[in-house]
Coordinates of C-alpha atoms in Angstrom, one line a residue:
X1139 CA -94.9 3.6 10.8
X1140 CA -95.8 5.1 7.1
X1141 CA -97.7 8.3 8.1
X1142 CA -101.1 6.7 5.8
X1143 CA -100.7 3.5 8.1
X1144 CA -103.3 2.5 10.6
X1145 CA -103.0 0.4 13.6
X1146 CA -105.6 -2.1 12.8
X1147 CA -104.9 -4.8 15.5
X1148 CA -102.1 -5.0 18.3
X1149 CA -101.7 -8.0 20.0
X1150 CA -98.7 -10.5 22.0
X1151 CA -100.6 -13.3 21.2
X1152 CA -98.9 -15.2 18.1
X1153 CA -102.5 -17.2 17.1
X1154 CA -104.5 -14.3 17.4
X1155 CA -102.0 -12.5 14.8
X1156 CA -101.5 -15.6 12.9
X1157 CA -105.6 -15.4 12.8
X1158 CA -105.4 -11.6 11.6
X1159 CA -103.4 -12.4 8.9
X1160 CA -104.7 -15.6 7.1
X1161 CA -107.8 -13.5 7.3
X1162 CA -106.7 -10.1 5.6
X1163 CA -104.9 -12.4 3.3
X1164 CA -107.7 -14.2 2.2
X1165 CA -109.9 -11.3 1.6
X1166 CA -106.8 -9.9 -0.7
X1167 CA -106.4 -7.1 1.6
X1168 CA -102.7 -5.3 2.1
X1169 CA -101.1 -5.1 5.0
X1170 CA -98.0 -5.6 7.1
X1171 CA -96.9 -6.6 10.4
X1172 CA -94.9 -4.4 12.3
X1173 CA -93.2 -4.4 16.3
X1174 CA -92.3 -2.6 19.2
X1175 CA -89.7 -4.9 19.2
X1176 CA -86.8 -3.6 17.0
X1177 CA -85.7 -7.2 15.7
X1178 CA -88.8 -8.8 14.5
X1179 CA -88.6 -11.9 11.7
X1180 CA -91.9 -12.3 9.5
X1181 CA -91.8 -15.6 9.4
X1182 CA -92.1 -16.3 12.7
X1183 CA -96.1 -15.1 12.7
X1184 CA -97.6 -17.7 14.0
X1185 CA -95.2 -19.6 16.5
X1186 CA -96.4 -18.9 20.2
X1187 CA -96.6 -15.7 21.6
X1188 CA -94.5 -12.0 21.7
X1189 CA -92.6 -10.4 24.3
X1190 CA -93.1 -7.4 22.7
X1191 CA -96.4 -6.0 20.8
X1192 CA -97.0 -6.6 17.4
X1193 CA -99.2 -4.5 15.4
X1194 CA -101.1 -5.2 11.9
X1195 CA -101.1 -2.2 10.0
X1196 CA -103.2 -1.2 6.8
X1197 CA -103.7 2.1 4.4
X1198 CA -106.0 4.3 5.0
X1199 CA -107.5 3.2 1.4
X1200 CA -107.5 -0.4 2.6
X1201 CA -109.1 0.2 6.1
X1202 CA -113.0 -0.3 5.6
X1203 CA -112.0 -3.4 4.0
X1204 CA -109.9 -5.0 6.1
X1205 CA -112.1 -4.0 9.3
X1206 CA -115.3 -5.4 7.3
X1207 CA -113.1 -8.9 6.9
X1208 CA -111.8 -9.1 10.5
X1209 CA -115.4 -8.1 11.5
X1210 CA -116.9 -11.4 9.1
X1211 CA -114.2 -13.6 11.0
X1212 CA -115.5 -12.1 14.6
X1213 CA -119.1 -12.7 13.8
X1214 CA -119.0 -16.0 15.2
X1215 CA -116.9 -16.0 18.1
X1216 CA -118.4 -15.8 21.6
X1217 CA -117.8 -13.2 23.7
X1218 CA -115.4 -14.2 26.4
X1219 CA -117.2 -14.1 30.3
X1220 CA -114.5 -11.9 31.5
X1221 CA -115.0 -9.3 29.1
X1222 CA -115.4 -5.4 29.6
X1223 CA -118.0 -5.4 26.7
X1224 CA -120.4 -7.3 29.8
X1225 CA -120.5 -4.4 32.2
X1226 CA -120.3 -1.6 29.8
X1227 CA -123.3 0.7 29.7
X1228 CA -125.2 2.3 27.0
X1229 CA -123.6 4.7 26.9
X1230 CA -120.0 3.1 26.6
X1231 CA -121.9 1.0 23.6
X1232 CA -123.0 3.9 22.0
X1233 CA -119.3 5.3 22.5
X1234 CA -117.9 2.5 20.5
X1235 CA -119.9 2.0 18.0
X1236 CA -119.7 5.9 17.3
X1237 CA -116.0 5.5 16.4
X1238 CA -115.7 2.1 15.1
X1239 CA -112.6 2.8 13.9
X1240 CA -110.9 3.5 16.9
X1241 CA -111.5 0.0 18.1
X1242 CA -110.3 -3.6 17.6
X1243 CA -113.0 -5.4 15.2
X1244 CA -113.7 -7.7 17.9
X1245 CA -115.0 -5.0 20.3
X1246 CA -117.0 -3.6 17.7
X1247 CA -118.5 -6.9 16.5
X1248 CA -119.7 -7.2 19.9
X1249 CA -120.7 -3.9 20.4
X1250 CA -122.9 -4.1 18.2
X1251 CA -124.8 -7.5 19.1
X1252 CA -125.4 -5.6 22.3
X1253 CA -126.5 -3.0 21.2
X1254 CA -129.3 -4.7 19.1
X1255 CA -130.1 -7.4 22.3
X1256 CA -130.6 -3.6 24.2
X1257 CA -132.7 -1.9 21.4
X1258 CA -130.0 1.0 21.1
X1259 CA -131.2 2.9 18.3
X1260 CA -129.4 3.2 14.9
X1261 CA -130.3 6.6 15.4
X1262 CA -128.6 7.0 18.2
X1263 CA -125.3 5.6 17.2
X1264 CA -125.8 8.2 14.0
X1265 CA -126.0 11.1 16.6
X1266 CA -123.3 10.4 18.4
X1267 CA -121.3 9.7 15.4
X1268 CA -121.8 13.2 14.5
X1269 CA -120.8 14.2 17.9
X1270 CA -117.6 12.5 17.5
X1271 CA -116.6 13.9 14.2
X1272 CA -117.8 17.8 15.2
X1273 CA -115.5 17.4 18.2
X1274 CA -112.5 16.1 15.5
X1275 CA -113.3 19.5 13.6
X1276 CA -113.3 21.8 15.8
X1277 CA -110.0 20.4 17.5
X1278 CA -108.7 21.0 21.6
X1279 CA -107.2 24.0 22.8
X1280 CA -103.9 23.7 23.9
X1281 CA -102.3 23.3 27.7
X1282 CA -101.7 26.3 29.5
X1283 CA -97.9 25.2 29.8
X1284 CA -97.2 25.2 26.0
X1285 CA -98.8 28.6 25.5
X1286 CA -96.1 29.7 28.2
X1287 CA -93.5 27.7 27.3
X1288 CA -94.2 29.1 23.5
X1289 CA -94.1 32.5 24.7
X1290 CA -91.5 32.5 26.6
X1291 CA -89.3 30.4 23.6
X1292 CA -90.3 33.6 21.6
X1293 CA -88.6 36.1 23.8
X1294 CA -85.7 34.4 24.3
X1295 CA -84.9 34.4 20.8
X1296 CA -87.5 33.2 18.7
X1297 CA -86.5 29.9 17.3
X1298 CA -87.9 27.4 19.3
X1299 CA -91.0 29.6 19.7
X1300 CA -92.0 29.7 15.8
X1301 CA -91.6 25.7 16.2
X1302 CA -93.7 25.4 18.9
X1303 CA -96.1 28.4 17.3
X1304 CA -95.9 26.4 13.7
X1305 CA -96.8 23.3 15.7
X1306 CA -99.8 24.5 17.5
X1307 CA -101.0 26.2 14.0
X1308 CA -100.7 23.6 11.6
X1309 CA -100.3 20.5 13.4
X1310 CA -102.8 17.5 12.1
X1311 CA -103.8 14.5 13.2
X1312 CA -105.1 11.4 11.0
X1313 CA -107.9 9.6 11.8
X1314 CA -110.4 6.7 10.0
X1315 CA -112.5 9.9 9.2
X1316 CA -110.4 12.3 7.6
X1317 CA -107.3 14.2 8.6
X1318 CA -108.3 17.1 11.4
X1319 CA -106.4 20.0 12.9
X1320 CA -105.1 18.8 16.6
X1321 CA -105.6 22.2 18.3
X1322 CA -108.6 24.4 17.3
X1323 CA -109.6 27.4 15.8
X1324 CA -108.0 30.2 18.9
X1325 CA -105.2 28.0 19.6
X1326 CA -104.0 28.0 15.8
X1327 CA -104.3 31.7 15.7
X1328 CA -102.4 32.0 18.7
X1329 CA -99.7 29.5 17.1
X1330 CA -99.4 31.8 14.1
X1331 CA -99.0 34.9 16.2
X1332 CA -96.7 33.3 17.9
X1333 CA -94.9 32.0 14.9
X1334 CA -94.5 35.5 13.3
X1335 CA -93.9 36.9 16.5
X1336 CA -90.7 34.2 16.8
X1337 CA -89.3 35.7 13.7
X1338 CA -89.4 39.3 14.5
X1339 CA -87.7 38.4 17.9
X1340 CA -84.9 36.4 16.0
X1341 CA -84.0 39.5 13.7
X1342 CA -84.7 42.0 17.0
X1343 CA -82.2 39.6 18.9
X1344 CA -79.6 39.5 16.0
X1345 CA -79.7 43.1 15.6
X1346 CA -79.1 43.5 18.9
X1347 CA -75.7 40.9 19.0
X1348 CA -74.8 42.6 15.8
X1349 CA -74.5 46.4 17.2
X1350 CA -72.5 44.9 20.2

């Protein structure tokens, strides 16, 4: 996967990607079809179903678009009986439609009928929206196991622990929204002390071998 890619469908089902396609290719949208499935032939997109899961993937430029044309072709397609989307609450509604992005086009297309049949608010969605991208900001602090593990790395000899403090520092992740720090704002500091602290532990621990 190029790192600008995003998963915009996965499916087994060879006429639901066959679907996907025609569509994005109609609009003029780029794309390509990747797999789990290490031996995958293009041209076999469209003929009966995958053992394995096959995955449309779009830039990051190309994504509003492409979502906007899969939503068109979803606009008129029922929603099946057996669906989640029935017995989700408002608050799993409002969930969705707060990070459209991180859903399939269908979901959202639907979402967002039920959310008008219910009266949600657009005002509601914006709210939550914003409480979705804050929490992307401000990032999660890391397990309790990886600060150990990092620390202990670092006395041991300091390589692997400026990895895993470079890792918890600078790490990103890439969403629809932007590109955000994974961990937040203490756990990056951490990282970088723990970083620095990696490298004075490799030349204490090379000194140390030296003078034997």
């Amino acid at each position: 996967m190029k790192k600008e890619d995003f998963e915009l469908v996965r499916t087994k089902s060879g006429d639901e990607l066959a679907a996907v396609v025609e569509t994005l290719t109609t609009a003029g949208v780029p794309h390509r079809v990747s797999s789990s499935q290490a031996a995958f032939d293009i041209t076999e997109v469209g003929r009966g179903d995958y053992p394995a899961d096959m995955m449309v993937m779009v830039s990051r430029a190309d994504l509003h678009a492409a979502r906007l044309a899969l939503e068109g072709s979803f606009a008129e397609t029922e929603l099946p009986a057996d669906h989640f989307l029935h017995t989700a609450s408002d608050e799993e509604i409002l969930e969705i439609l707060s990070v459209p992005a991180d859903w399939d086009p269908f979901v959202v297309v639907h979402a967002r009928r039920l959310a008008a049949d219910r009266d949600i608010k657009p005002a509601e969605i914006t709210v939550k929206s914003a409480e979705q991208i804050q929490a992307l900001e401000m990032g999660r602090p890391a397990a309790r196991w990886h600060l150990v593990l990092g620390w202990f790395s670092v006395l041991l000899g300091g390589i692997v622990g400026m990895g895993i403090g470079y890792s918890l520092a600078y790490m990103k992740e890439s969403h629809a929204e932007g590109e955000f720090y994974t961990y937040d704002l203490r756990t990056r500091e951490i990282g970088r002390w723990m970083m620095w602290s990696g490298v004075v532990m490799l030349v204490v621990w090379r000194f140390i071998l030296a003078s034997r």
